[in-house]
Amino acid sequence: MKIAIIGAGNLGLSIAKGILNSNGATTMYLTKRNTAEIEEYSNYGNVTITSDNREAVKKSDIIILAVQPSQLENILESTKDLLTDNHVVISTITGFSIAKMEAILGSDYNIIRSMPNTAISVGQSMTCICSNEKGKKKIELAKAIFNRMGHSMEIPETQMQAATVICASGVAFWMRLIRATTQGAIQLGFDAKEAQELAMHTCSGAASLLIESGSHPEAEIDRVTTPKGCTIQGLNEMEHQGLSSSLIQGIVASYEKISRIKENQL
Ligand SMILES: NC(=O)C1=CN([C@@H]2O[C@H](COP(=O)(O)OP(=O)(O)OC[C@H]3O[C@@H](n4cnc5c(N)ncnc54)[C@H](OP(=O)(O)O)[C@@H]3O)[C@@H](O)[C@H]2O)C=CC1
Ligand SMILES: O=C(O)[C@@H]1CCC=N1
């Protein structure tokens, strides 16, 4: 696969790392205006670094768009004459609808809208995808690309904002929970490095339990909570302090913010 990543910033470079780690591309173009910061990637034999988006589009089949929302329109306008039937355009842009992309490109091209997260760099992204009418026949290809770097789910476009909060912002939410657990562990006597190791591997184990057993979180909690024991004491105190409620409220606040950003853009 010949892949171009237009906008090699936080997410674009995470995708690049995921692709390189999984040998997922025969050639890869990485573009940004200031290329000095990513020169090290030219050490990979099959990677070209450039600020020329037109060259990247011309030489690639899969075009992954990872610029800020306000930067996308110009990029689409300046490259659309190069697009062919063979191209699959995969946008990762928050709040930029397929209709808005089609208003610029037309509806004759394969357009996939995706929402990966930065864990794509280590092959662990939860990525949601949807497509325009024309792109429906490329959705399996898009899934195959993202499944090499984690797990993908096809969803209706109407759920894309919610997926952004849960999956993309979600990485930051889980990081904060792991950080808070680490701080608790330090207070209980572990040094900072040990504390983080305990927190992150316990978090990873808890998620793996659900993924591999298919069971419900409360069923797993029941297996841990000894009657009158320390786990239920801790859990109940966390809930008295509003743990679940604050998480849900944060998720809803994040969703409301995305909705406002989207309204301003469209
Ligand atoms: N960060 C995340 O976890 C996630 C982000 N997203 C979405 O991904 C997109 C990118 O986010 P993020 O990576 O955080 O943003 P960044 O600002 O880190 O990256 C954007 C990149 O685009 C480059 N860029 C800007 N203009 C151009 C241009 N004309 N041609 C080529 N490259 C250009 C910038 O580099 P330079 O200035 O040198 O050109 C920059 O490196 C956003 O739309 C965001 O909503 C979605 C899911 C998760
Ligand atoms: O914070 C943001 O707005 C973007 C979208 C999801 C992750 N980063």
Short mmCIF file of C-alpha atoms in Angstrom, two decimals, residues 11-263:
data_model
loop_
_atom_site.label_atom_id
_atom_site.label_comp_id
_atom_site.label_asym_id
_atom_site.label_seq_id
_atom_site.Cartn_x
_atom_site.Cartn_y
_atom_site.Cartn_z
CA LEU A 11 -2.03 12.00 15.50
CA GLY A 12 -0.41 11.81 12.05
CA LEU A 13 2.91 10.70 13.52
CA SER A 14 1.16 8.21 15.82
CA ILE A 15 -0.44 6.68 12.71
CA ALA A 16 2.93 6.71 10.93
CA LYS A 17 4.55 4.84 13.85
CA GLY A 18 1.72 2.30 13.88
CA ILE A 19 2.08 1.71 10.14
CA LEU A 20 5.87 1.42 10.34
CA ASN A 21 5.71 -0.97 13.34
CA SER A 22 3.28 -3.22 11.46
CA ASN A 23 5.06 -3.03 8.09
CA GLY A 24 1.76 -1.68 6.77
CA ALA A 25 3.00 0.36 3.80
CA THR A 26 5.20 -0.18 0.79
CA THR A 27 5.79 3.57 0.58
CA MET A 28 4.76 6.35 2.96
CA TYR A 29 4.72 10.12 2.46
CA LEU A 30 4.65 12.29 5.58
CA THR A 31 3.77 15.93 5.03
CA LYS A 32 3.81 19.11 7.11
CA ARG A 33 4.88 22.67 6.37
CA ASN A 34 7.83 22.62 8.76
CA THR A 35 9.50 19.29 7.99
CA ALA A 36 12.62 19.81 10.14
CA GLU A 37 10.88 18.29 13.18
CA ILE A 38 10.25 14.96 11.44
CA GLU A 39 13.47 14.55 9.42
CA GLU A 40 14.38 11.44 11.49
CA TYR A 41 11.60 9.53 9.68
CA SER A 42 13.54 9.74 6.42
CA ASN A 43 15.87 7.12 7.95
CA TYR A 44 13.20 4.57 7.11
CA GLY A 45 13.93 3.53 3.52
CA ASN A 46 10.32 3.72 2.33
CA VAL A 47 9.39 7.07 3.95
CA THR A 48 9.49 10.43 2.14
CA ILE A 49 9.23 13.65 4.15
CA THR A 50 7.90 16.64 2.26
CA SER A 51 5.84 19.81 2.56
CA ASP A 52 4.45 19.16 -0.93
CA ASN A 53 0.97 17.70 -0.41
CA ARG A 54 0.42 17.42 -4.16
CA GLU A 55 3.45 15.18 -4.58
CA ALA A 56 2.26 13.00 -1.67
CA VAL A 57 -1.24 12.63 -3.14
CA LYS A 58 0.09 11.88 -6.63
CA LYS A 59 2.43 9.14 -5.39
CA SER A 60 -0.01 7.43 -2.97
CA ASP A 61 -3.28 5.46 -3.02
CA ILE A 62 -4.36 5.92 0.59
CA ILE A 63 -4.50 9.55 1.71
CA ILE A 64 -4.80 9.96 5.48
CA LEU A 65 -5.76 13.51 6.47
CA ALA A 66 -4.59 14.51 9.96
CA VAL A 67 -4.42 18.33 10.00
CA GLN A 68 -6.39 20.66 12.25
CA PRO A 69 -10.00 21.16 11.11
CA SER A 70 -9.38 24.76 9.97
CA GLN A 71 -6.52 23.60 7.71
CA LEU A 72 -8.43 20.92 5.81
CA GLU A 73 -10.45 22.94 3.32
CA ASN A 74 -7.37 24.56 1.71
CA ILE A 75 -5.60 21.22 1.47
CA LEU A 76 -8.58 19.54 -0.21
CA GLU A 77 -8.98 22.48 -2.61
CA SER A 78 -5.31 22.40 -3.56
CA THR A 79 -5.11 18.65 -4.22
CA LYS A 80 -8.56 17.63 -5.47
CA ASP A 81 -7.61 17.77 -9.17
CA LEU A 82 -5.13 14.92 -8.50
CA LEU A 83 -7.67 12.50 -7.03
CA THR A 84 -8.67 9.40 -8.98
CA ASP A 85 -10.96 6.42 -8.48
CA ASN A 86 -8.03 4.49 -7.01
CA HIS A 87 -7.54 6.91 -4.13
CA VAL A 88 -9.07 6.24 -0.74
CA VAL A 89 -9.27 9.47 1.25
CA ILE A 90 -9.34 8.77 5.00
CA SER A 91 -10.06 11.79 7.19
CA THR A 92 -9.35 11.79 10.91
CA ILE A 93 -10.56 15.37 11.32
CA THR A 94 -12.86 16.08 14.25
CA GLY A 95 -16.24 17.54 13.32
CA PHE A 96 -15.57 17.73 9.57
CA SER A 97 -18.53 15.93 8.01
CA ILE A 98 -18.53 13.77 4.91
CA ALA A 99 -21.07 16.20 3.41
CA LYS A 100 -18.60 19.04 3.91
CA MET A 101 -15.81 17.02 2.29
CA GLU A 102 -18.09 16.13 -0.63
CA ALA A 103 -19.03 19.79 -1.02
CA ILE A 104 -15.34 20.39 -1.83
CA LEU A 105 -14.35 17.13 -3.59
CA GLY A 106 -17.64 16.00 -5.09
CA SER A 107 -19.20 12.63 -4.38
CA ASP A 108 -17.24 10.61 -6.95
CA TYR A 109 -14.34 9.74 -4.67
CA ASN A 110 -13.91 7.13 -1.94
CA ILE A 111 -14.17 9.03 1.33
CA ILE A 112 -13.74 7.35 4.71
CA ARG A 113 -14.19 9.29 7.93
CA SER A 114 -12.28 7.74 10.82
CA MET A 115 -11.65 8.39 14.48
CA PRO A 116 -8.48 6.66 15.71
CA ASN A 117 -6.55 7.52 18.87
CA THR A 118 -2.89 8.02 19.68
CA ALA A 119 -2.54 4.38 20.87
CA ILE A 120 -2.40 3.61 17.15
CA SER A 121 1.35 4.18 17.50
CA VAL A 122 1.57 0.96 19.56
CA GLY A 123 -1.02 -1.00 17.57
CA GLN A 124 -3.78 -0.51 20.15
CA SER A 125 -6.16 2.11 18.72
CA MET A 126 -9.91 1.78 18.98
CA THR A 127 -10.88 3.30 15.64
CA CYS A 128 -14.42 4.10 14.48
CA ILE A 129 -15.10 4.50 10.76
CA CYS A 130 -17.86 5.39 8.30
CA SER A 131 -17.88 6.26 4.60
CA ASN A 132 -19.65 8.14 1.85
CA GLU A 133 -21.78 6.17 -0.62
CA LYS A 134 -18.90 5.71 -3.07
CA GLY A 135 -16.51 4.67 -0.28
CA LYS A 136 -18.72 1.80 0.95
CA LYS A 137 -16.79 -0.68 -1.14
CA LYS A 138 -13.55 0.49 0.49
CA ILE A 139 -14.76 0.18 4.07
CA GLU A 140 -13.33 -3.35 4.43
CA LEU A 141 -9.98 -2.05 3.22
CA ALA A 142 -10.12 0.77 5.78
CA LYS A 143 -11.02 -1.73 8.50
CA ALA A 144 -8.11 -3.94 7.48
CA ILE A 145 -5.74 -0.96 7.71
CA PHE A 146 -6.95 0.02 11.18
CA ASN A 147 -7.26 -3.57 12.44
CA ARG A 148 -3.52 -3.99 11.87
CA MET A 149 -3.10 -1.21 14.44
CA GLY A 150 -5.79 -2.16 16.95
CA HIS A 151 -9.51 -2.66 16.68
CA SER A 152 -12.04 -0.97 14.37
CA MET A 153 -15.81 -0.54 14.36
CA GLU A 154 -18.06 0.74 11.55
CA ILE A 155 -20.59 3.24 12.92
CA PRO A 156 -23.13 5.67 11.42
CA GLU A 157 -21.67 9.13 10.85
CA THR A 158 -24.16 10.55 13.35
CA GLN A 159 -22.20 8.77 16.12
CA MET A 160 -18.80 10.10 15.06
CA GLN A 161 -18.76 12.94 17.61
CA ALA A 162 -19.61 10.57 20.42
CA ALA A 163 -16.87 8.21 19.20
CA THR A 164 -14.41 11.12 19.27
CA VAL A 165 -15.10 11.67 22.96
CA ILE A 166 -15.04 8.01 23.99
CA CYS A 167 -12.17 6.77 21.83
CA ALA A 168 -9.93 9.75 20.98
CA SER A 169 -10.35 12.00 24.03
CA GLY A 170 -10.78 8.75 25.96
CA VAL A 171 -7.04 8.15 25.91
CA ALA A 172 -6.57 11.35 27.93
CA PHE A 173 -9.38 10.38 30.33
CA TRP A 174 -7.84 6.96 31.03
CA MET A 175 -4.39 8.54 31.42
CA ARG A 176 -5.77 10.79 34.15
CA LEU A 177 -7.27 7.78 35.95
CA ILE A 178 -3.96 5.93 35.73
CA ARG A 179 -2.15 9.03 36.99
CA ALA A 180 -4.54 9.37 39.94
CA THR A 181 -4.06 5.68 40.81
CA THR A 182 -0.31 6.23 40.63
CA GLN A 183 -0.56 9.14 43.08
CA GLY A 184 -2.56 6.93 45.43
CA ALA A 185 0.08 4.21 45.20
CA ILE A 186 2.83 6.72 46.01
CA GLN A 187 0.88 7.81 49.08
CA LEU A 188 0.76 4.14 50.12
CA GLY A 189 4.54 3.89 49.93
CA PHE A 190 5.61 2.90 46.40
CA ASP A 191 8.16 5.03 44.62
CA ALA A 192 6.86 6.92 41.57
CA LYS A 193 8.22 4.49 38.96
CA GLU A 194 6.90 1.40 40.75
CA ALA A 195 3.58 3.13 41.37
CA GLN A 196 3.07 3.85 37.66
CA GLU A 197 4.07 0.28 36.74
CA LEU A 198 1.48 -1.11 39.18
CA ALA A 199 -1.22 1.27 37.94
CA MET A 200 -0.77 0.80 34.21
CA HIS A 201 -0.40 -2.99 34.24
CA THR A 202 -3.42 -3.37 36.53
CA CYS A 203 -5.41 -1.14 34.15
CA SER A 204 -4.25 -3.14 31.14
CA GLY A 205 -5.11 -6.43 32.92
CA ALA A 206 -8.61 -5.21 33.81
CA ALA A 207 -9.33 -4.25 30.18
CA SER A 208 -7.89 -7.57 28.94
CA LEU A 209 -10.16 -9.47 31.34
CA LEU A 210 -13.22 -7.89 29.74
CA ILE A 211 -11.94 -8.21 26.18
CA GLU A 212 -10.99 -11.87 26.54
CA SER A 213 -13.88 -13.09 28.72
CA GLY A 214 -16.61 -10.92 27.21
CA SER A 215 -17.96 -10.45 30.72
CA HIS A 216 -19.55 -7.35 32.28
CA PRO A 217 -17.44 -5.05 34.51
CA GLU A 218 -19.80 -5.59 37.48
CA ALA A 219 -19.39 -9.38 37.18
CA GLU A 220 -15.62 -8.94 37.42
CA ILE A 221 -16.07 -6.51 40.34
CA ASP A 222 -18.15 -9.15 42.15
CA ARG A 223 -15.20 -11.54 41.84
CA VAL A 224 -12.89 -9.04 43.56
CA THR A 225 -15.10 -7.63 46.32
CA THR A 226 -14.78 -9.79 49.44
CA PRO A 227 -17.79 -9.15 51.75
CA LYS A 228 -16.83 -6.55 54.36
CA GLY A 229 -13.47 -6.33 52.55
CA CYS A 230 -11.22 -3.51 51.50
CA THR A 231 -12.29 -3.39 47.82
CA ILE A 232 -15.95 -2.61 48.45
CA GLN A 233 -14.91 -0.10 51.13
CA GLY A 234 -12.76 1.71 48.58
CA LEU A 235 -15.29 1.44 45.73
CA ASN A 236 -18.17 2.78 47.83
CA GLU A 237 -16.06 5.70 49.04
CA MET A 238 -15.13 6.53 45.40
CA GLU A 239 -18.81 6.50 44.45
CA HIS A 240 -19.74 8.66 47.50
CA GLN A 241 -17.18 11.13 46.12
CA GLY A 242 -18.82 10.96 42.66
CA LEU A 243 -16.43 8.81 40.61
CA SER A 244 -18.91 7.41 38.05
CA SER A 245 -20.93 10.60 38.03
CA SER A 246 -17.93 12.83 37.37
CA LEU A 247 -16.73 10.59 34.54
CA ILE A 248 -20.14 10.64 32.88
CA GLN A 249 -20.44 14.41 33.32
CA GLY A 250 -16.96 14.89 31.84
CA ILE A 251 -17.87 12.76 28.83
CA VAL A 252 -21.07 14.74 28.27
CA ALA A 253 -19.20 18.09 28.65
CA SER A 254 -16.66 16.94 26.08
CA TYR A 255 -19.46 15.92 23.69
CA GLU A 256 -21.20 19.28 24.13
CA LYS A 257 -17.93 21.08 23.36
CA ILE A 258 -17.48 19.07 20.13
CA SER A 259 -21.01 19.96 19.11
CA ARG A 260 -20.24 23.67 19.61
CA ILE A 261 -16.96 23.40 17.64
CA LYS A 262 -18.82 21.67 14.82
CA GLU A 263 -21.57 24.29 14.71
#
